[in-house]
Tab-separated table of N, CA and C in Angstrom:
chain	number	residue	atom	x	y	z
J	1104	MET	N	36.001	166.803	108.963
J	1104	MET	CA	36.657	167.539	107.919
J	1104	MET	C	37.782	166.685	107.367
J	1105	SER	N	37.803	166.543	106.110
J	1105	SER	CA	38.836	165.724	105.505
J	1105	SER	C	39.647	166.585	104.548
J	1106	PHE	N	40.974	166.389	104.594
J	1106	PHE	CA	41.869	167.147	103.721
J	1106	PHE	C	42.351	166.250	102.597
J	1107	PRO	N	42.392	166.806	101.410
J	1107	PRO	CA	42.907	165.982	100.307
J	1107	PRO	C	44.431	165.850	100.446
J	1108	SER	N	44.919	164.657	100.589
J	1108	SER	CA	46.340	164.433	100.808
J	1108	SER	C	47.118	164.215	99.522
J	1109	SER	N	46.488	163.894	98.462
J	1109	SER	CA	47.205	163.605	97.222
J	1109	SER	C	47.924	164.828	96.652
J	1110	PRO	N	47.344	166.059	96.647
J	1110	PRO	CA	48.121	167.208	96.133
J	1110	PRO	C	49.333	167.531	97.013
J	1111	VAL	N	49.211	167.309	98.319
J	1111	VAL	CA	50.315	167.595	99.222
J	1111	VAL	C	51.468	166.638	98.962
J	1112	ILE	N	51.185	165.397	98.777
J	1112	ILE	CA	52.222	164.402	98.506
J	1112	ILE	C	52.863	164.669	97.151
J	1113	ALA	N	52.091	165.078	96.205
J	1113	ALA	CA	52.619	165.362	94.876
J	1113	ALA	C	53.565	166.561	94.908
J	1114	GLN	N	53.255	167.563	95.728
J	1114	GLN	CA	54.120	168.730	95.822
J	1114	GLN	C	55.420	168.397	96.549
J	1115	ALA	N	55.380	167.555	97.546
J	1115	ALA	CA	56.560	167.197	98.305
J	1115	ALA	C	57.513	166.348	97.484
J	1116	ALA	N	57.008	165.633	96.517
J	1116	ALA	CA	57.833	164.734	95.710
J	1116	ALA	C	58.315	165.394	94.427
J	1117	ALA	N	58.425	166.706	94.415
J	1117	ALA	CA	58.895	167.396	93.214
J	1117	ALA	C	60.344	167.013	92.939
J	1118	ALA	N	60.664	166.807	91.685
J	1118	ALA	CA	62.010	166.369	91.294
J	1118	ALA	C	62.994	167.526	91.394
J	1119	GLN	N	64.189	167.242	91.899
J	1119	GLN	CA	65.232	168.257	91.964
J	1119	GLN	C	65.958	168.301	90.633
J	1120	PRO	N	66.493	169.462	90.280
J	1120	PRO	CA	67.213	169.545	89.006
J	1120	PRO	C	68.486	168.695	89.038
J	1121	ALA	N	68.814	168.140	87.906
J	1121	ALA	CA	70.008	167.296	87.797
J	1121	ALA	C	71.263	168.141	87.956
J	1122	GLY	N	72.275	167.644	88.664
J	1122	GLY	CA	73.535	168.363	88.852
J	1122	GLY	C	73.480	169.398	89.951
J	1123	GLY	N	72.452	169.406	90.756
J	1123	GLY	CA	72.323	170.383	91.839
J	1123	GLY	C	73.403	170.211	92.890
J	1124	GLY	N	73.807	169.005	93.176
J	1124	GLY	CA	74.849	168.739	94.158
J	1124	GLY	C	76.207	169.215	93.692
J	1125	MET	N	76.480	169.066	92.413
J	1125	MET	CA	77.771	169.470	91.853
J	1125	MET	C	77.935	170.992	91.889
J	1126	SER	N	76.871	171.721	91.569
J	1126	SER	CA	76.976	173.183	91.595
J	1126	SER	C	77.153	173.683	93.027
J	1127	MET	N	76.576	172.968	93.985
J	1127	MET	CA	76.723	173.356	95.389
J	1127	MET	C	78.171	173.169	95.837
J	1128	ILE	N	78.805	172.088	95.418
J	1128	ILE	CA	80.203	171.834	95.770
J	1128	ILE	C	81.108	172.892	95.142
J	1129	ILE	N	80.848	173.226	93.897
J	1129	ILE	CA	81.655	174.257	93.215
J	1129	ILE	C	81.500	175.592	93.929
J	1130	MET	N	80.281	175.919	94.326
J	1130	MET	CA	80.048	177.187	95.017
J	1130	MET	C	80.772	177.215	96.364
J	1131	MET	N	80.807	176.098	97.078
J	1131	MET	CA	81.500	176.037	98.356
J	1131	MET	C	83.014	176.186	98.167
J	1132	VAL	N	83.566	175.590	97.120
J	1132	VAL	CA	84.994	175.719	96.840
J	1132	VAL	C	85.345	177.161	96.502
J	1133	VAL	N	84.508	177.805	95.712
J	1133	VAL	CA	84.748	179.210	95.362
J	1133	VAL	C	84.660	180.087	96.603
J	1134	LEU	N	83.696	179.818	97.462
J	1134	LEU	CA	83.551	180.593	98.695
J	1134	LEU	C	84.758	180.418	99.599
J	1135	PHE	N	85.262	179.179	99.731
J	1135	PHE	CA	86.450	178.951	100.541
J	1135	PHE	C	87.664	179.658	99.937
J	1136	GLY	N	87.778	179.647	98.615
J	1136	GLY	CA	88.882	180.346	97.953
J	1136	GLY	C	88.849	181.838	98.234
J	1137	LEU	N	87.669	182.432	98.179
J	1137	LEU	CA	87.537	183.863	98.494
J	1137	LEU	C	87.916	184.143	99.943
J	1138	MET	N	87.451	183.292	100.862
J	1138	MET	CA	87.790	183.496	102.274
J	1138	MET	C	89.301	183.380	102.484
J	1139	TYR	N	89.942	182.451	101.796
J	1139	TYR	CA	91.381	182.273	101.947
J	1139	TYR	C	92.119	183.536	101.523
J	1140	PHE	N	91.779	184.059	100.333
J	1140	PHE	CA	92.510	185.223	99.823
J	1140	PHE	C	92.105	186.526	100.491
J	1141	MET	N	90.918	186.601	101.079
J	1141	MET	CA	90.478	187.843	101.705
J	1141	MET	C	90.777	187.898	103.207
J	1142	MET	N	90.846	186.731	103.880
J	1142	MET	CA	90.994	186.750	105.336
J	1142	MET	C	92.205	185.968	105.835
J	1143	ILE	N	92.355	184.747	105.421
J	1143	ILE	CA	93.379	183.873	105.989
J	1143	ILE	C	94.778	184.280	105.545
J	1144	ARG	N	94.982	184.489	104.268
J	1144	ARG	CA	96.312	184.816	103.741
J	1144	ARG	C	96.861	186.127	104.297
J	1145	PRO	N	96.083	187.234	104.326
J	1145	PRO	CA	96.624	188.470	104.918
J	1145	PRO	C	96.971	188.322	106.399
J	1146	GLN	N	96.178	187.538	107.156
J	1146	GLN	CA	96.476	187.333	108.569
J	1146	GLN	C	97.775	186.563	108.739
J	1147	MET	N	98.010	185.557	107.919
J	1147	MET	CA	99.253	184.794	107.986
J	1147	MET	C	100.448	185.681	107.657
J	1148	LYS	N	100.275	186.609	106.717
J	1148	LYS	CA	101.351	187.529	106.358
J	1148	LYS	C	101.685	188.454	107.530
J	1149	ARG	N	100.652	188.959	108.221
J	1149	ARG	CA	100.885	189.832	109.378
J	1149	ARG	C	101.589	189.071	110.502
J	1150	GLN	N	101.196	187.814	110.727
J	1150	GLN	CA	101.849	187.016	111.762
J	1150	GLN	C	103.320	186.794	111.436
J	1151	LYS	N	103.627	186.544	110.176
J	1151	LYS	CA	105.011	186.326	109.760
J	1151	LYS	C	105.840	187.594	109.979
J	1152	GLU	N	105.278	188.751	109.636
J	1152	GLU	CA	105.976	190.021	109.834
J	1152	GLU	C	106.203	190.294	111.323
J	1153	HIS	N	105.227	189.976	112.171
J	1153	HIS	CA	105.352	190.211	113.605
J	1153	HIS	C	106.415	189.294	114.213
J	1154	ARG	N	106.463	188.032	113.777
J	1154	ARG	CA	107.508	187.120	114.260
J	1154	ARG	C	108.892	187.626	113.878
J	1155	ALA	N	109.037	188.167	112.660
J	1155	ALA	CA	110.320	188.711	112.224
J	1155	ALA	C	110.691	189.936	113.056
J	1156	LEU	N	109.710	190.773	113.364
J	1156	LEU	CA	109.957	191.971	114.186
J	1156	LEU	C	110.426	191.563	115.582
J	1157	ILE	N	109.783	190.583	116.177
J	1157	ILE	CA	110.137	190.145	117.529
J	1157	ILE	C	111.507	189.480	117.557
J	1158	SER	N	111.801	188.669	116.548
J	1158	SER	CA	113.101	187.983	116.554
J	1158	SER	C	114.251	188.950	116.287
J	1159	GLY	N	113.963	190.102	115.708
J	1159	GLY	CA	115.002	191.070	115.408
J	1159	GLY	C	115.227	192.110	116.497
J	1160	LEU	N	114.555	191.974	117.639
J	1160	LEU	CA	114.730	192.947	118.718
J	1160	LEU	C	116.137	192.867	119.298
J	1161	ALA	N	116.716	194.033	119.562
J	1161	ALA	CA	118.061	194.096	120.128
J	1161	ALA	C	118.112	195.234	121.146
J	1162	LYS	N	119.140	195.205	121.975
J	1162	LYS	CA	119.324	196.249	122.975
J	1162	LYS	C	119.486	197.599	122.271
J	1163	GLY	N	118.772	198.600	122.774
J	1163	GLY	CA	118.838	199.940	122.203
J	1163	GLY	C	117.703	200.264	121.242
J	1164	ASP	N	116.938	199.255	120.821
J	1164	ASP	CA	115.786	199.523	119.953
J	1164	ASP	C	114.726	200.276	120.733
J	1165	GLU	N	114.044	201.174	120.049
J	1165	GLU	CA	112.944	201.920	120.659
J	1165	GLU	C	111.646	201.274	120.195
J	1166	VAL	N	110.814	200.871	121.155
J	1166	VAL	CA	109.629	200.094	120.840
J	1166	VAL	C	108.374	200.696	121.470
J	1167	VAL	N	107.226	200.286	120.944
J	1167	VAL	CA	105.923	200.602	121.520
J	1167	VAL	C	105.218	199.271	121.742
J	1168	THR	N	104.667	199.077	122.957
J	1168	THR	CA	103.966	197.839	123.272
J	1168	THR	C	102.488	197.967	122.911
J	1169	ASN	N	101.778	196.847	123.001
J	1169	ASN	CA	100.339	196.865	122.732
J	1169	ASN	C	99.587	197.743	123.718
J	1170	GLY	N	100.116	197.910	124.903
J	1170	GLY	CA	99.491	198.757	125.915
J	1170	GLY	C	99.785	200.234	125.727
J	1171	GLY	N	100.626	200.573	124.751
J	1171	GLY	CA	100.941	201.966	124.480
J	1171	GLY	C	102.178	202.466	125.191
J	1172	ILE	N	102.905	201.601	125.862
J	1172	ILE	CA	104.117	202.007	126.561
J	1172	ILE	C	105.255	202.106	125.547
J	1173	ALA	N	105.903	203.256	125.521
J	1173	ALA	CA	107.024	203.472	124.615
J	1173	ALA	C	108.303	203.552	125.433
J	1174	GLY	N	109.337	202.915	124.936
J	1174	GLY	CA	110.596	202.945	125.657
J	1174	GLY	C	111.721	202.308	124.861
J	1175	ARG	N	112.886	202.238	125.482
J	1175	ARG	CA	114.088	201.691	124.856
J	1175	ARG	C	114.378	200.318	125.450
J	1176	VAL	N	114.682	199.354	124.606
J	1176	VAL	CA	114.969	197.997	125.058
J	1176	VAL	C	116.315	197.984	125.771
J	1177	GLU	N	116.328	197.471	126.994
J	1177	GLU	CA	117.550	197.388	127.788
J	1177	GLU	C	118.101	195.975	127.834
J	1178	GLU	N	117.216	194.988	127.845
J	1178	GLU	CA	117.650	193.604	127.956
J	1178	GLU	C	116.674	192.722	127.179
J	1179	VAL	N	117.228	191.767	126.433
J	1179	VAL	CA	116.407	190.853	125.646
J	1179	VAL	C	116.612	189.445	126.170
J	1180	GLY	N	115.515	188.802	126.567
J	1180	GLY	CA	115.573	187.435	127.051
J	1180	GLY	C	114.877	186.497	126.086
J	1181	GLU	N	114.635	185.282	126.560
J	1181	GLU	CA	113.982	184.262	125.738
J	1181	GLU	C	112.539	184.655	125.401
J	1182	THR	N	111.765	185.011	126.429
J	1182	THR	CA	110.361	185.371	126.219
J	1182	THR	C	110.018	186.775	126.709
J	1183	PHE	N	110.906	187.392	127.473
J	1183	PHE	CA	110.649	188.725	128.018
J	1183	PHE	C	111.736	189.693	127.586
J	1184	ILE	N	111.374	190.980	127.556
J	1184	ILE	CA	112.355	192.042	127.334
J	1184	ILE	C	112.174	193.070	128.442
J	1185	THR	N	113.242	193.774	128.760
J	1185	THR	CA	113.183	194.861	129.733
J	1185	THR	C	113.225	196.161	128.960
J	1186	VAL	N	112.222	197.007	129.225
J	1186	VAL	CA	112.088	198.284	128.510
J	1186	VAL	C	112.237	199.418	129.508
J	1187	GLU	N	113.135	200.354	129.203
J	1187	GLU	CA	113.291	201.542	130.044
J	1187	GLU	C	112.338	202.602	129.513
J	1188	ILE	N	111.364	202.993	130.359
J	1188	ILE	CA	110.342	203.942	129.916
J	1188	ILE	C	110.622	205.360	130.403
J	1189	ALA	N	111.490	205.504	131.385
J	1189	ALA	CA	111.935	206.814	131.881
J	1189	ALA	C	113.292	206.571	132.536
J	1190	ALA	N	113.924	207.636	132.966
J	1190	ALA	CA	115.238	207.490	133.594
J	1190	ALA	C	115.124	206.598	134.823
J	1191	ASN	N	115.860	205.490	134.823
J	1191	ASN	CA	115.898	204.508	135.904
J	1191	ASN	C	114.541	203.854	136.198
J	1192	VAL	N	113.627	203.849	135.237
J	1192	VAL	CA	112.345	203.162	135.382
J	1192	VAL	C	112.277	202.104	134.287
J	1193	LYS	N	112.331	200.832	134.724
J	1193	LYS	CA	112.353	199.724	133.764
J	1193	LYS	C	111.182	198.800	134.035
J	1194	VAL	N	110.571	198.324	132.966
J	1194	VAL	CA	109.485	197.356	133.086
J	1194	VAL	C	109.840	196.142	132.242
J	1195	LYS	N	109.360	195.000	132.699
J	1195	LYS	CA	109.590	193.759	131.968
J	1195	LYS	C	108.287	193.384	131.287
J	1196	VAL	N	108.327	193.187	129.965
J	1196	VAL	CA	107.135	192.835	129.193
J	1196	VAL	C	107.443	191.615	128.328
J	1197	GLN	N	106.410	190.940	127.907
J	1197	GLN	CA	106.581	189.818	127.009
J	1197	GLN	C	106.972	190.321	125.630
J	1198	LYS	N	107.780	189.537	124.946
J	1198	LYS	CA	108.208	189.928	123.598
J	1198	LYS	C	107.015	190.100	122.656
J	1199	GLY	N	106.009	189.237	122.814
J	1199	GLY	CA	104.846	189.283	121.933
J	1199	GLY	C	104.025	190.544	122.062
J	1200	SER	N	104.219	191.294	123.139
J	1200	SER	CA	103.443	192.521	123.321
J	1200	SER	C	104.043	193.716	122.587
J	1201	VAL	N	105.188	193.533	121.959
J	1201	VAL	CA	105.786	194.628	121.191
J	1201	VAL	C	104.985	194.792	119.907
J	1202	GLN	N	104.475	195.992	119.709
J	1202	GLN	CA	103.641	196.263	118.550
J	1202	GLN	C	104.455	196.820	117.390
J	1203	GLN	N	105.406	197.692	117.693
J	1203	GLN	CA	106.169	198.307	116.622
J	1203	GLN	C	107.529	198.750	117.129
J	1204	VAL	N	108.487	198.781	116.226
J	1204	VAL	CA	109.822	199.293	116.528
J	1204	VAL	C	109.903	200.681	115.900
J	1205	LEU	N	110.243	201.666	116.722
J	1205	LEU	CA	110.320	203.050	116.263
J	1205	LEU	C	111.694	203.334	115.656
J	1206	PRO	N	111.767	204.339	114.792
J	1206	PRO	CA	113.084	204.740	114.264
J	1206	PRO	C	113.970	205.270	115.386
J	1207	LYS	N	115.276	205.098	115.233
J	1207	LYS	CA	116.220	205.574	116.267
J	1207	LYS	C	116.048	207.079	116.480
J	1208	GLY	N	116.069	207.486	117.744
J	1208	GLY	CA	115.948	208.895	118.083
J	1208	GLY	C	114.517	209.379	118.251
J	1209	SER	N	113.548	208.499	118.145
J	1209	SER	CA	112.148	208.915	118.308
J	1209	SER	C	111.844	209.309	119.750
J	1210	LEU	N	112.483	208.602	120.684
J	1210	LEU	CA	112.272	208.876	122.101
J	1210	LEU	C	113.489	209.631	122.619
J	1211	LYS	N	113.324	210.901	122.883
J	1211	LYS	CA	114.458	211.701	123.299
J	1211	LYS	C	114.593	211.767	124.820
J	1212	SER	N	113.489	211.604	125.567
J	1212	SER	CA	113.523	211.793	127.004
J	1212	SER	C	114.020	210.560	127.771
J	1213	VAL	N	114.080	209.402	127.137
J	1213	VAL	CA	114.487	208.190	127.846
J	1213	VAL	C	115.997	208.115	127.895
C-alpha cells in the first residue's frame, strides 16, 4: 500500500499570514495589562493598607486577628504584640496576624 506524500507535504507547507507574530505580541501585552489592573494592582493596594494598619498599632487598640481572636493590645513589640482577650488572659501574636482594628469601645468585656 502506498500513500501519496505530495498532498501531505503541500498542506504542511502552508504559508502563514504576514504580521502574525506582531499581533501575538500585541495580544500578550494587552493580556498582561489586564492582569496588572485586575489582579496585581489591587493586591499591592491591600498590602500597603495592611502595612499601614500594622505600623499604626498602639497600646489600647482593639483588634481582631486572622484566627478570630478579639482583644485589646497591651504591649507592642518589634514583631509581636500582646493581646488581652479576657481579664488577666493575655496572648502573644505576630503583628502580621492582625486583620482589623476595631473602633474604641467595641469590646466591653475585656
